mmCIF file of C-alpha atoms in Angstrom:
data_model
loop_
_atom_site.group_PDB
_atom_site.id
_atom_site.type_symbol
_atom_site.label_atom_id
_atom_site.label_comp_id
_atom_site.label_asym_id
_atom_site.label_seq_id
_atom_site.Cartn_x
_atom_site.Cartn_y
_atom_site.Cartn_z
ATOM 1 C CA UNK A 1 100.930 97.452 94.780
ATOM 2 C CA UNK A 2 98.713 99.141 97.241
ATOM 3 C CA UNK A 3 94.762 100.146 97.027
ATOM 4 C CA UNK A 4 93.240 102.266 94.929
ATOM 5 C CA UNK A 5 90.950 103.534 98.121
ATOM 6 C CA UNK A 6 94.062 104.750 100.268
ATOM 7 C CA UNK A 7 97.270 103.825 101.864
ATOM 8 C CA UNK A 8 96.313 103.148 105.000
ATOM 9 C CA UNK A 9 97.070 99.128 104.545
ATOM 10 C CA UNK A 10 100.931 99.765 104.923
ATOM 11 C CA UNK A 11 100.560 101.913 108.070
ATOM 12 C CA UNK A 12 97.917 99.527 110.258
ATOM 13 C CA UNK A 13 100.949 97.083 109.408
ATOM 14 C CA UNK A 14 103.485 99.001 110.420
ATOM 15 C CA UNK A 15 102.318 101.960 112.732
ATOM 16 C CA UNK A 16 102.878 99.965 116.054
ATOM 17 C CA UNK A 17 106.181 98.656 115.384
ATOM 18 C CA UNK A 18 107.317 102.164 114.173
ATOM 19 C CA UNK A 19 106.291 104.710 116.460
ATOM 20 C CA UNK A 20 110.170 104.639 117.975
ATOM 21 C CA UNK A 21 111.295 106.350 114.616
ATOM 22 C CA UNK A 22 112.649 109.597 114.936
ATOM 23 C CA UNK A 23 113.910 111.552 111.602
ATOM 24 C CA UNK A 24 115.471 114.817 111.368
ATOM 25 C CA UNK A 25 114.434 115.958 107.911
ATOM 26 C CA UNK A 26 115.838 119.405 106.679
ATOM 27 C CA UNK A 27 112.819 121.840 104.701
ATOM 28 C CA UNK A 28 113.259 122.772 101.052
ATOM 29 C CA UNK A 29 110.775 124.520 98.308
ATOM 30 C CA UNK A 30 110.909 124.645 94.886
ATOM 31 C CA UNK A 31 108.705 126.658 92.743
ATOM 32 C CA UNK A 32 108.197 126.792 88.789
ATOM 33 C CA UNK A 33 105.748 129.919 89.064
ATOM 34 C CA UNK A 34 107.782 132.965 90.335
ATOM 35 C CA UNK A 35 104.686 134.934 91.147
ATOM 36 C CA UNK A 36 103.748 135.687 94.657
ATOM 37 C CA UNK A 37 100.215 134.900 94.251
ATOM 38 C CA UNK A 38 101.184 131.258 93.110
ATOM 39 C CA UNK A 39 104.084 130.602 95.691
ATOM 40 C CA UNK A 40 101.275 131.477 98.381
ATOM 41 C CA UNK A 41 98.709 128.904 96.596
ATOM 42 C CA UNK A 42 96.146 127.944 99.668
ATOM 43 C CA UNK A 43 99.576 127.689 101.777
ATOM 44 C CA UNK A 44 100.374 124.315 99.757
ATOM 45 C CA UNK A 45 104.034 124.684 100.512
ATOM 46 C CA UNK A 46 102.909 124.892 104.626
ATOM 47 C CA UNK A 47 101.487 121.950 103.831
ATOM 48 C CA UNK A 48 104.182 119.630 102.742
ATOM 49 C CA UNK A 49 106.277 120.861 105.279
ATOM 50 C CA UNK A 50 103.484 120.029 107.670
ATOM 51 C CA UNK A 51 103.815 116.304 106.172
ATOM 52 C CA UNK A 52 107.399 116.044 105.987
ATOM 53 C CA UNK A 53 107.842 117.323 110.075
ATOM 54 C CA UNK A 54 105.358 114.601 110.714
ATOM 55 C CA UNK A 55 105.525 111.691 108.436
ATOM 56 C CA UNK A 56 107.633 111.931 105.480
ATOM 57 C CA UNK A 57 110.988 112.152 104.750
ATOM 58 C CA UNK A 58 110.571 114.235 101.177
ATOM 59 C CA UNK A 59 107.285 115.268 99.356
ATOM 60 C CA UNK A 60 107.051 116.835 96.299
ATOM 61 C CA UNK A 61 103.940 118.081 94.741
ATOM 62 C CA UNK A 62 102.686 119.637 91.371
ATOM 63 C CA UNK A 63 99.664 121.130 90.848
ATOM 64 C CA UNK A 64 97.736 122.749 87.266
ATOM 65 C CA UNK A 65 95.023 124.943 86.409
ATOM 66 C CA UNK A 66 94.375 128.080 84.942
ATOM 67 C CA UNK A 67 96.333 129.930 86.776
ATOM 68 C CA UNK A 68 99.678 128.088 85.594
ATOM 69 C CA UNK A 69 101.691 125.431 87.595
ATOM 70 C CA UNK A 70 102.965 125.345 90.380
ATOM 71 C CA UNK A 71 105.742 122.734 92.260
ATOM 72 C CA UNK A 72 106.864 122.667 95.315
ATOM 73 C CA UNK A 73 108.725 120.162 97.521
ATOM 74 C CA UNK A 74 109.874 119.801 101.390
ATOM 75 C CA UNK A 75 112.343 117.520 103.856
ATOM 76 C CA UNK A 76 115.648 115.935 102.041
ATOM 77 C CA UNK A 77 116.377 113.835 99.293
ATOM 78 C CA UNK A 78 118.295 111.862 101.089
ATOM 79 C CA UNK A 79 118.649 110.932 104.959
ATOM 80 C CA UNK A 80 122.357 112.500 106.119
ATOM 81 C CA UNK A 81 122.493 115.204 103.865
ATOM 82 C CA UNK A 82 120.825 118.684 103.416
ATOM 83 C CA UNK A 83 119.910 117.802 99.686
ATOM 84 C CA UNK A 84 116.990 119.234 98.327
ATOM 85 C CA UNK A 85 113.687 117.030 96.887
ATOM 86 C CA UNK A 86 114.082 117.648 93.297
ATOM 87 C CA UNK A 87 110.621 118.721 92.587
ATOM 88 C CA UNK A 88 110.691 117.824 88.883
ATOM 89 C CA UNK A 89 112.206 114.477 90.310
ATOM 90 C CA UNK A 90 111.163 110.604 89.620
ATOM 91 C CA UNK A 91 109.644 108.265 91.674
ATOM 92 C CA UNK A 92 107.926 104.951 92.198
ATOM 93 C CA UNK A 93 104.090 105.344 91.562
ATOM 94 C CA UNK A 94 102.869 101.984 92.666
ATOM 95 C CA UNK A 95 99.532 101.436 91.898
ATOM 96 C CA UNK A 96 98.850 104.457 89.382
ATOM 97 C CA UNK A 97 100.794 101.972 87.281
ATOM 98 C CA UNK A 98 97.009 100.022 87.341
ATOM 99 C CA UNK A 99 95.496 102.940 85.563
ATOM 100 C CA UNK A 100 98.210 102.574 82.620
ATOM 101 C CA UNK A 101 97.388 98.744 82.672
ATOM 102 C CA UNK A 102 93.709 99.197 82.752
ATOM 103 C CA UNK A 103 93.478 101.848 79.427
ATOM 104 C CA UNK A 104 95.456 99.599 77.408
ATOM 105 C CA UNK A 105 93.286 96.624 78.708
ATOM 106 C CA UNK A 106 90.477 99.216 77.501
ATOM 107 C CA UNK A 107 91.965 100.724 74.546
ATOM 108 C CA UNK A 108 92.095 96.302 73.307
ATOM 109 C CA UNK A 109 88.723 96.011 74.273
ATOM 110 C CA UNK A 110 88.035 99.044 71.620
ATOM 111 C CA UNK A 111 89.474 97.516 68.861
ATOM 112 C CA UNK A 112 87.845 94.313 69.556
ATOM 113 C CA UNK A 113 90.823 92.300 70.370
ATOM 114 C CA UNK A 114 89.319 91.221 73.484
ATOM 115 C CA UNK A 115 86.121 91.992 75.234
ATOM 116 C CA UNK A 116 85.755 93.086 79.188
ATOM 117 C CA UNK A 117 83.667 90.119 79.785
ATOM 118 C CA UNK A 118 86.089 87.296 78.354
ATOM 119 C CA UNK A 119 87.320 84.783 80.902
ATOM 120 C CA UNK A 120 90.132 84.283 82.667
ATOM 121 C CA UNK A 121 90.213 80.835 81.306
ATOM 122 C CA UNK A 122 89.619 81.833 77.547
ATOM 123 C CA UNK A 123 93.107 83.465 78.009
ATOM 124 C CA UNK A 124 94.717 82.003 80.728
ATOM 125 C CA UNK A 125 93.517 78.410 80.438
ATOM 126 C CA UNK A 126 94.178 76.974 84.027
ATOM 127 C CA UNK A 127 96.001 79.675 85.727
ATOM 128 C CA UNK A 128 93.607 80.328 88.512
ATOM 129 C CA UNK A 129 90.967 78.011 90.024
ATOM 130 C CA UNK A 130 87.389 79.049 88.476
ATOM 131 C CA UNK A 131 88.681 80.935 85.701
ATOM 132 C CA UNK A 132 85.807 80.344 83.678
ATOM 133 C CA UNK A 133 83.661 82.582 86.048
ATOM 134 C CA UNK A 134 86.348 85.656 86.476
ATOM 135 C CA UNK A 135 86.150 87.409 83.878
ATOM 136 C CA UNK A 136 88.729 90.385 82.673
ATOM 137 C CA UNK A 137 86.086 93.043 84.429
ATOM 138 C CA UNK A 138 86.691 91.407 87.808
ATOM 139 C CA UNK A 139 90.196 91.287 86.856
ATOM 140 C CA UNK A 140 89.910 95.284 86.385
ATOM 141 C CA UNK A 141 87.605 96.282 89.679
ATOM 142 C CA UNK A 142 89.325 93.893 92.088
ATOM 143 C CA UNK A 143 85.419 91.656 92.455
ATOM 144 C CA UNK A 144 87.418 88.526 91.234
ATOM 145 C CA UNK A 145 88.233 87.375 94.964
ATOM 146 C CA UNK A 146 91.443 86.210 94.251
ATOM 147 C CA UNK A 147 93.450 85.912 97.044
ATOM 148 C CA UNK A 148 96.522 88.957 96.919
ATOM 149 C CA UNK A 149 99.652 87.568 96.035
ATOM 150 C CA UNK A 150 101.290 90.530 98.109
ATOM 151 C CA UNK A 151 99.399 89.264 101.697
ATOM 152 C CA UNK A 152 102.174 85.873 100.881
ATOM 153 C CA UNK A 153 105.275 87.687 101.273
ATOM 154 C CA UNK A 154 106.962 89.016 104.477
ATOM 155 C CA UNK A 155 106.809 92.064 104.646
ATOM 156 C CA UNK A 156 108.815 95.453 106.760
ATOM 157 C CA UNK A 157 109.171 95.553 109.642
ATOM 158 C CA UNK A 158 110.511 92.046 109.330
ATOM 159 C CA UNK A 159 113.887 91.427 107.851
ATOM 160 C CA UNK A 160 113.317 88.593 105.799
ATOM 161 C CA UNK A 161 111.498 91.182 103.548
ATOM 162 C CA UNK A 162 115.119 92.291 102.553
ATOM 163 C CA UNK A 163 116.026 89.090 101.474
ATOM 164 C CA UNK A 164 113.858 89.295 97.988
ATOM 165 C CA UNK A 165 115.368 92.908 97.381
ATOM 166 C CA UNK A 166 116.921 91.563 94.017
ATOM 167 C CA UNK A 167 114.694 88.688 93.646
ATOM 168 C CA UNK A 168 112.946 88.270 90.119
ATOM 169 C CA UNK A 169 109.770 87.388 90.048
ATOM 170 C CA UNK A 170 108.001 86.122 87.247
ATOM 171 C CA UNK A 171 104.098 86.637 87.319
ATOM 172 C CA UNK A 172 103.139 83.185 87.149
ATOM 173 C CA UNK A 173 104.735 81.963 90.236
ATOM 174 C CA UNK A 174 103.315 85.762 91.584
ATOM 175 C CA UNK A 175 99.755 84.166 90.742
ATOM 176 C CA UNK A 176 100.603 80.492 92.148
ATOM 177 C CA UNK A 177 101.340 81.554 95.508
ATOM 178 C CA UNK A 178 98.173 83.928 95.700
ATOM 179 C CA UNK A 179 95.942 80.879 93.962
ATOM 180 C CA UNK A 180 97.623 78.615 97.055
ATOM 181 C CA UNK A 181 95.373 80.565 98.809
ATOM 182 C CA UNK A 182 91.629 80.223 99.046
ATOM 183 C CA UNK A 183 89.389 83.124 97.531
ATOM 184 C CA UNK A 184 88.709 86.166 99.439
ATOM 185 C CA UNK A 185 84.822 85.459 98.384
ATOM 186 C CA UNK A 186 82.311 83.708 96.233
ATOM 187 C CA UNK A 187 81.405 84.013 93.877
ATOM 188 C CA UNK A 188 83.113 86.474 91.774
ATOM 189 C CA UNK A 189 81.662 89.762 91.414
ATOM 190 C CA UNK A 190 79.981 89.873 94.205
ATOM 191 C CA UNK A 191 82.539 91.750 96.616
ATOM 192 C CA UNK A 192 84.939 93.990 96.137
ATOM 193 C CA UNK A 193 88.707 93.052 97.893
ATOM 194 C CA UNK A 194 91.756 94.803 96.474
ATOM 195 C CA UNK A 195 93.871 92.182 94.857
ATOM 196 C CA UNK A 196 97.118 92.979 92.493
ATOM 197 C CA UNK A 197 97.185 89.373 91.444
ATOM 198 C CA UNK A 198 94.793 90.477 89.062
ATOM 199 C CA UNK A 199 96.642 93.122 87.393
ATOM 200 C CA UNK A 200 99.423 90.440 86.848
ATOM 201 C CA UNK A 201 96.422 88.550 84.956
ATOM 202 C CA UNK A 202 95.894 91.710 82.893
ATOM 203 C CA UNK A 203 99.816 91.723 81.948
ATOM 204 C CA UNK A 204 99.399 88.271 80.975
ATOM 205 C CA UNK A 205 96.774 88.561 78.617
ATOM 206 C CA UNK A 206 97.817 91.868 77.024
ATOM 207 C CA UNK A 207 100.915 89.994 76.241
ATOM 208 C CA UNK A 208 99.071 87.170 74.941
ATOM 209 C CA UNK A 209 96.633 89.573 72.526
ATOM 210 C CA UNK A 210 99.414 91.786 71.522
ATOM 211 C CA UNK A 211 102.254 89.361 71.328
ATOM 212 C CA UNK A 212 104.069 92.195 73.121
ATOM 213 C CA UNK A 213 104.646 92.668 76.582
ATOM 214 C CA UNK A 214 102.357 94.920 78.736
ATOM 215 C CA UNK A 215 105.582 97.730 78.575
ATOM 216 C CA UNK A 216 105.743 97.385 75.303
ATOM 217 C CA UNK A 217 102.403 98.208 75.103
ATOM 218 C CA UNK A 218 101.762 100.913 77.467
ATOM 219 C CA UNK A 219 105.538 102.454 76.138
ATOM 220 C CA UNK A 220 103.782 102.309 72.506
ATOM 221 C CA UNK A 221 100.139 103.185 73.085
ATOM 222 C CA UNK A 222 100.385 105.890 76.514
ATOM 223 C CA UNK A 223 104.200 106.940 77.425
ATOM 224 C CA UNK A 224 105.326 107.973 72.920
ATOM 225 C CA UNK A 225 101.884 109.776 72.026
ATOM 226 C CA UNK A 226 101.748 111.884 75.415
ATOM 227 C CA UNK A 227 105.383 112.683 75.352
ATOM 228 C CA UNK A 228 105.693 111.013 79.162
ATOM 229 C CA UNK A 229 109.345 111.596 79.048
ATOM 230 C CA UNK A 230 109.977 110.998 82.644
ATOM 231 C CA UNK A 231 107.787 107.671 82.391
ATOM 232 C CA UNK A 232 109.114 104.174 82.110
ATOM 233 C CA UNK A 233 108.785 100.606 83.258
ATOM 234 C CA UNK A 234 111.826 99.497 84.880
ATOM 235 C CA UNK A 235 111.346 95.549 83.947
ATOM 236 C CA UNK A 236 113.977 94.126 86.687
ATOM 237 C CA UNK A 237 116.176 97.155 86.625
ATOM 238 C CA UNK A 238 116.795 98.229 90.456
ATOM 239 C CA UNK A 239 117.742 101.854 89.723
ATOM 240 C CA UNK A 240 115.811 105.252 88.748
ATOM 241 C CA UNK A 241 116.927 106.704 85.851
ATOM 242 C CA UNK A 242 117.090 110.467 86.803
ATOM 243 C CA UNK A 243 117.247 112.651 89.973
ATOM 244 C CA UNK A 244 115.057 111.161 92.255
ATOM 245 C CA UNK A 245 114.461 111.442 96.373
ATOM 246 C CA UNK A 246 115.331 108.068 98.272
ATOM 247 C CA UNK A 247 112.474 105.601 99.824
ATOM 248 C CA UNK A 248 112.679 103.768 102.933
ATOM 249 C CA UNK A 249 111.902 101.314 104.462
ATOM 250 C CA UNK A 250 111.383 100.592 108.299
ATOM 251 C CA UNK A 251 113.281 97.143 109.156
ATOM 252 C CA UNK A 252 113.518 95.981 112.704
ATOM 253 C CA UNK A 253 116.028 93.643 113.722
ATOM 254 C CA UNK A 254 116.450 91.158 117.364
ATOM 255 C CA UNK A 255 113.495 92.783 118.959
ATOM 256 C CA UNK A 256 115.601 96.366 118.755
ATOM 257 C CA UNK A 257 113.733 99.648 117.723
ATOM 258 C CA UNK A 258 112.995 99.887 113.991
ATOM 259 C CA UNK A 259 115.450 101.466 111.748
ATOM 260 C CA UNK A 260 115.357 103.088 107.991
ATOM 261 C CA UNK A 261 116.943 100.807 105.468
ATOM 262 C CA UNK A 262 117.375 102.668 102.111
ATOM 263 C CA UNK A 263 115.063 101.230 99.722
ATOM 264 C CA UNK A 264 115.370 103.110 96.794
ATOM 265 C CA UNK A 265 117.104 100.399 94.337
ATOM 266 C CA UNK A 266 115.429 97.597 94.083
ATOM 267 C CA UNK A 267 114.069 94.360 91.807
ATOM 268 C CA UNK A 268 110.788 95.978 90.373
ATOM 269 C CA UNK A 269 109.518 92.598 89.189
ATOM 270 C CA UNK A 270 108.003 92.588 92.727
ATOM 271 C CA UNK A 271 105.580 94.892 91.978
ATOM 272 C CA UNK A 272 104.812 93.483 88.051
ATOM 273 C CA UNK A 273 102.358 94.787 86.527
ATOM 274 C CA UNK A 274 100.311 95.891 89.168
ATOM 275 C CA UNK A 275 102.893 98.704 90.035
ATOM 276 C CA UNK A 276 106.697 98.613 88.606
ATOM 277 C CA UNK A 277 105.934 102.063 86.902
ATOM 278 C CA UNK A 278 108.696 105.225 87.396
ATOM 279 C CA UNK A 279 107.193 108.626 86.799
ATOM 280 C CA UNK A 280 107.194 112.394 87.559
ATOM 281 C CA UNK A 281 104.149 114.550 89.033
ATOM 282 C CA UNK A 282 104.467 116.291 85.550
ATOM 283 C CA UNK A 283 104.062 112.854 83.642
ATOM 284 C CA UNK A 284 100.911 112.020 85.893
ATOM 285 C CA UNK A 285 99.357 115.121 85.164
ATOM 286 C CA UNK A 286 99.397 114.524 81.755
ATOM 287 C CA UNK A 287 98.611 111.333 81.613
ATOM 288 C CA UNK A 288 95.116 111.578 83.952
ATOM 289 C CA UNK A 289 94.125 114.735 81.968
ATOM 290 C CA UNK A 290 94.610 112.798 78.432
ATOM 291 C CA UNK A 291 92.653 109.688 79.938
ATOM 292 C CA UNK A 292 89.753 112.030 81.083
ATOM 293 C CA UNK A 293 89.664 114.396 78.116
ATOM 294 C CA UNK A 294 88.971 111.314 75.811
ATOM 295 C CA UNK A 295 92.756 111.341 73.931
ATOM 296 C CA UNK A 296 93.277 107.848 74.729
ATOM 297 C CA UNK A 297 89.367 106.186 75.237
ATOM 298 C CA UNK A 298 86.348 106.405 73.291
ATOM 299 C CA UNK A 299 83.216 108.101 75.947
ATOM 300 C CA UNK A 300 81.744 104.692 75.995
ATOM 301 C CA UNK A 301 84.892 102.660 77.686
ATOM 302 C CA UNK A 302 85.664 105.979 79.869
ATOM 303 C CA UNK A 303 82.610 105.406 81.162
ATOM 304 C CA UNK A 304 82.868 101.573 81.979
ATOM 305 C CA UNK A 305 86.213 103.216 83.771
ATOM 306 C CA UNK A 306 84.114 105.058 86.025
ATOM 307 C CA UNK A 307 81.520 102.573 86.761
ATOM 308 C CA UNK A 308 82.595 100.953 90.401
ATOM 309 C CA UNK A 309 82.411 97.328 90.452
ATOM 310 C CA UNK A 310 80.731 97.716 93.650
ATOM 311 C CA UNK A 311 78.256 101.047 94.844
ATOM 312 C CA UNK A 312 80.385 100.938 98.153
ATOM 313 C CA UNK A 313 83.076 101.688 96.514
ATOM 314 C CA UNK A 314 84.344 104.317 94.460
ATOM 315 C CA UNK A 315 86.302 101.887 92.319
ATOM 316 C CA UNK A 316 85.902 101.593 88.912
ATOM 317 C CA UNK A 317 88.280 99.691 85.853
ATOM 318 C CA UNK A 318 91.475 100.759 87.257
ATOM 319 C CA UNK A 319 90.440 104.052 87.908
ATOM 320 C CA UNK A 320 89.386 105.321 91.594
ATOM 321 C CA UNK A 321 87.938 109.102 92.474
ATOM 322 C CA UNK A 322 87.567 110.756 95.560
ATOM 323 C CA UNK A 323 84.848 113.626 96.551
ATOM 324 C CA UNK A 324 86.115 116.794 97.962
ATOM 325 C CA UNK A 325 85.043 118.471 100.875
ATOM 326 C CA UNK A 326 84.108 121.454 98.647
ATOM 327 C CA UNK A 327 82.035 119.214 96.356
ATOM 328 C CA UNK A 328 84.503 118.330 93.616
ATOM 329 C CA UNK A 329 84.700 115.106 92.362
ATOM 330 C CA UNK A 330 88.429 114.095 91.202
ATOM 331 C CA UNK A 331 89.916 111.131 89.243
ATOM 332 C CA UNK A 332 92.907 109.147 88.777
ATOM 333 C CA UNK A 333 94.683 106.685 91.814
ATOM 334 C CA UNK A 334 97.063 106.616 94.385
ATOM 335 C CA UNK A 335 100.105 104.346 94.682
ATOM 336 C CA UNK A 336 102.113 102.831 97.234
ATOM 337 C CA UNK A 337 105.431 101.289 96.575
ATOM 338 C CA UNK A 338 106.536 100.508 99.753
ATOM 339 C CA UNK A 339 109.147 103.410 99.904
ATOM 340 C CA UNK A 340 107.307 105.714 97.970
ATOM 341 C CA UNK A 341 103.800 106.652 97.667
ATOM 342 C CA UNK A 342 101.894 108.780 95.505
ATOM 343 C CA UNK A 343 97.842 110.372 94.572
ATOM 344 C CA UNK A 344 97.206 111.942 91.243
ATOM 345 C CA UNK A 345 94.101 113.087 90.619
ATOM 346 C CA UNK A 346 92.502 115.670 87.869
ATOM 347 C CA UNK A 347 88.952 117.060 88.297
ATOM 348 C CA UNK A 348 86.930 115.398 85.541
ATOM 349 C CA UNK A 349 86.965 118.941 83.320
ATOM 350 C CA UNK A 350 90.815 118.795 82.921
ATOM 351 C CA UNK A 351 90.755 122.119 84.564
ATOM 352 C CA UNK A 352 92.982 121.570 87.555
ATOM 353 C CA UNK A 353 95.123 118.667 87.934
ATOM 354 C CA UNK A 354 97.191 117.524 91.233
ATOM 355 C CA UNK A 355 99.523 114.858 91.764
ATOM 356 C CA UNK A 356 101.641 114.447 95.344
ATOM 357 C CA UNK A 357 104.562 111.638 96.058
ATOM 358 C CA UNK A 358 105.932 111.465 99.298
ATOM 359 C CA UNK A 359 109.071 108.676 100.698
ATOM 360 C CA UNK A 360 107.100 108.093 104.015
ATOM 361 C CA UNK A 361 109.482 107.726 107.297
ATOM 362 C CA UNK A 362 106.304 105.887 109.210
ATOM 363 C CA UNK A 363 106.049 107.559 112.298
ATOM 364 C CA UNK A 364 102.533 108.218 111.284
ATOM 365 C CA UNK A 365 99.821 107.599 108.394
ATOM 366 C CA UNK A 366 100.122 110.418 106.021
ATOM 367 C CA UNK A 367 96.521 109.356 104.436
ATOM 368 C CA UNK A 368 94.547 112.576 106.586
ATOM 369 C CA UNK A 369 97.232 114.796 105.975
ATOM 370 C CA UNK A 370 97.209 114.319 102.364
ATOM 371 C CA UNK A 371 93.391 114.355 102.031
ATOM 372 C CA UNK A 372 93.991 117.924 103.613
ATOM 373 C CA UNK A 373 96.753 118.651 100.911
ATOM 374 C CA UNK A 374 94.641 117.255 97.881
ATOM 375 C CA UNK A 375 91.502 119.550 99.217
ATOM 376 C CA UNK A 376 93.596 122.830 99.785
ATOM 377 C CA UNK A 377 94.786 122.082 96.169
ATOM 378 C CA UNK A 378 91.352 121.317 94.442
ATOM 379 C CA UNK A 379 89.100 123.607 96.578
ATOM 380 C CA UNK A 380 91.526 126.423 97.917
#
C-alpha cells in the first residue's frame, strides 16, 4: 500500500485529527561500524533522533558504501518501555513489496511467458471493466485508472478500521470493490494515479502463468538466490517473525483526542500483493543493488523499469527514483504500511545504498525530514 512518490497520502488524512498526540519516546543507537569516523557519518544518528523527537516512535536506518556499513536506530521499540529499536530488526515494507512484484512480472516477460503489453482481459477475462485496453504495463506504472481498492475501506482515525484487523481478504473481492468504482481517468495510459488494485492484478496473473502463487514466486526467483534471510511474505499470518519495533496506529474514539492502538499484528492479506512483504534494511539493500546491477534483469527490461509511465512522474514499472539535492539520482521505493513506513534507495552504480523504516506516531509528516535523512546519507 502507499505511493511510490511519497507518504504524504496517510498524513493529509490524518494530520488534523492527530495533532493532540503526544509521545514520550526514549533515544537509542546502534552501530555495526565501531569506527569514529563512521559513527559520526554526516550526523545520521542526529538525524533519526531528530525524527523520532518529532514524528516517529522508532527509526532504524542502514546505510552502504565504500566505506563499510553503518546502522543506527533511535526512540523505543515499544511504547511503555525503554527497549531499544533493534537496528538489524524486521518490519513491514509496504509498497517496496511492488518492486519484488514488478521484477518477477519482468523476469516472466524475459522468458516470454507473458509480454508487458498483454491485456488484462487475455489473463483476467472479465475482472475489471475495459480489460481489453489495460494492459500489464498500466498495471505496472499505475496509468490503468483503476479506481484504488484502498480509497473503499475506512480507514484510522476511524474505529471501524479496527474491525478488519484479522479480516482475510482475497484479491478478487479487493478488485470488486475498487471496479465498483468508476475509473480515475480515460482512457488508460493516459494519466498516471497510484492504484494498488493493480498490483493485486499482477499477483493474479503471475499465479495464473506460473501456476504458483506470487510468494512462491518471488520466495523462488528474489528472496533463495540473494540470500534475503530476513525477507518473507506473511500470507495471512498476523505476526513478525523476528525482533521487530511495534507500529501504530492513531484511532480516535466518541469525538475524544486520538490515541495509539498497537498495530503491529495484523491480517496481511490487506495489503496483498501490493504490500504484505516483511523485511530488514539489510535485505533491501541487497535486494535494490542486485535489481540495479543486472543479477536479476536483462539491461533491456531494467530499462523498461526506469522508463516512467508518465514524464511528470518519476515512476517507472514498479520502480520510483528520486534526485538529490547534490545531483544524485537514486532508485528503489518507499513503503507505507500503515504502522510502518519505509524508503530504500541505491544510487544506480551500486556504490552506496540506503534504506530507512520508521513506526510513525503522526504528530507530523516525516516525508521532509526523511528527504533530509536520505540526502545527508547519499550526498554527505
Amino acid at each position: 500500500m502507499g505511493e511510490g512518490d511519497g507518504v504524504k497520502r496517510v498524513y493529509r488524512v490524518l494530520l488534523t485529527a492527530t495533532t493532540a498526540l503526544a509521545v514520550v519516546a526514549g533515544s537509542a543507537a546502534a552501530f555495526a561500524a565501531p569506527e569514529e569516523k563512521k559513527a559520526e557519518r554526516g550526523g545520521l544518528h542526529e538525524q533519526l533522533d531528530g525524527i523520532t523527537a518529532d514524528s516517529a516512535v522508532g527509526a532504524l536506518m542502514e546505510v552502504r558504501d565504500e566505506d563499510g556499513v553503518w546502522r543506527g536506530s533511535s526512540g523505543v521499540a515499544e511504547l511503555g518501555t525503554e527497549r531499544a529499536v533493534p537496528a538489524r530488526g524486521q518490519f513491514r515494507v509496504g509498497s517496496v513489496t511492488k518492486t519484488f512484484v514488478a521484477t518477477v512480472v519482468l523476469q516472466l516477460a524475459g522468458e516470454g511467458r507473458l509480454r508487458l503489453d498483454d491485456t488484462v482481459d487475455s489473463w483476467l477475462p472479465g475482472a475489471v471493466p475495459d480489460g481489453d485496453r489495460i494492459t500489464l504495463r498500466h498495471l505496472l506504472n499505475h496509468t490503468s485508472g483503476l479506481y484504488d481498492f484502498k480509497k473503499t475501506l475506512p480507514m484510522p482515525p476511524n474505529p471501524e478500521f479496527l474491525d478488519d484487523r484479522w479480516r482475510t481478504w482475497t484479491a478478487t473481492e479487493q478488485v470488486e470493490r475498487a471496479v465498483a468504482n468508476p475509473p480515475t481517468f480515460e482512457p488508460p495510459g493516459s494519466a498516471y494515479a497510484y492504484s494498488n488494485t493493480g498490483y493485486l492484478l499482477l499477483g493474479q496473473v503471475i499465479e495464473k502463468a506460473t501456476g504458483r502463487s506470487y510468494g512462491t514466486e518471488i520466495e523462488r526467483r528474489i528472496i533463495q538466490p540473494l540470500r534475503l534471510r530476513g525477507t518473507y511474505l506473511p500470507g495471512t499470518s498476523p505476526g513478525i517473525r523476528g525482533p521487530h519495533p511495534h507500529g501504530y496506529v492513531p484511532i480516535q474514539k466518541d469525538g475524544g483526542k486520538p490515541r495509539l492502538v498497537d498495530y503491529t499484528e495484523m491480517n496481511p492479506s490487506l495489503f496483498g500483493a501490493g504490500g504484505e512483504m516483511i523485511s530488514t534494511a539489510k535485505d533491501l539493500n541487497r535486494f535494490v543493488a542486485a535489481l540495479l546491477g543486472g543479477r536479476l534483469l536483462p539491461d533491456r527490461l531494467l530499462d523498461a523499469m526506469k522508463t516512467p509511465g508518465v514524464e511528470t512522474k518519476k515512476y517507472g514499472l514498479g520502480l520510483a527514483w528520486r534526485d538529490t539535492s547534490c545531483g544524485i539520482r537514486v532508485y528503489g521505493n518507499d513503503g507505507d504500511a500503515l504502522s510502518y513506513q519505509s524508503w530504500s534507495f541505491t544510487t544506480e552504480d551500486q556504490r552506496r545504498q540506503v534504506t530507512v523504516a520508521l513506526t510513525p506516531d503522526f504528530r507530523g509528516d516525516t516525508d521532509d525530514a526523511v528527504d533530509a535523512l536520505l540526502d545527508e546519507a547519499f550526498c554527505g
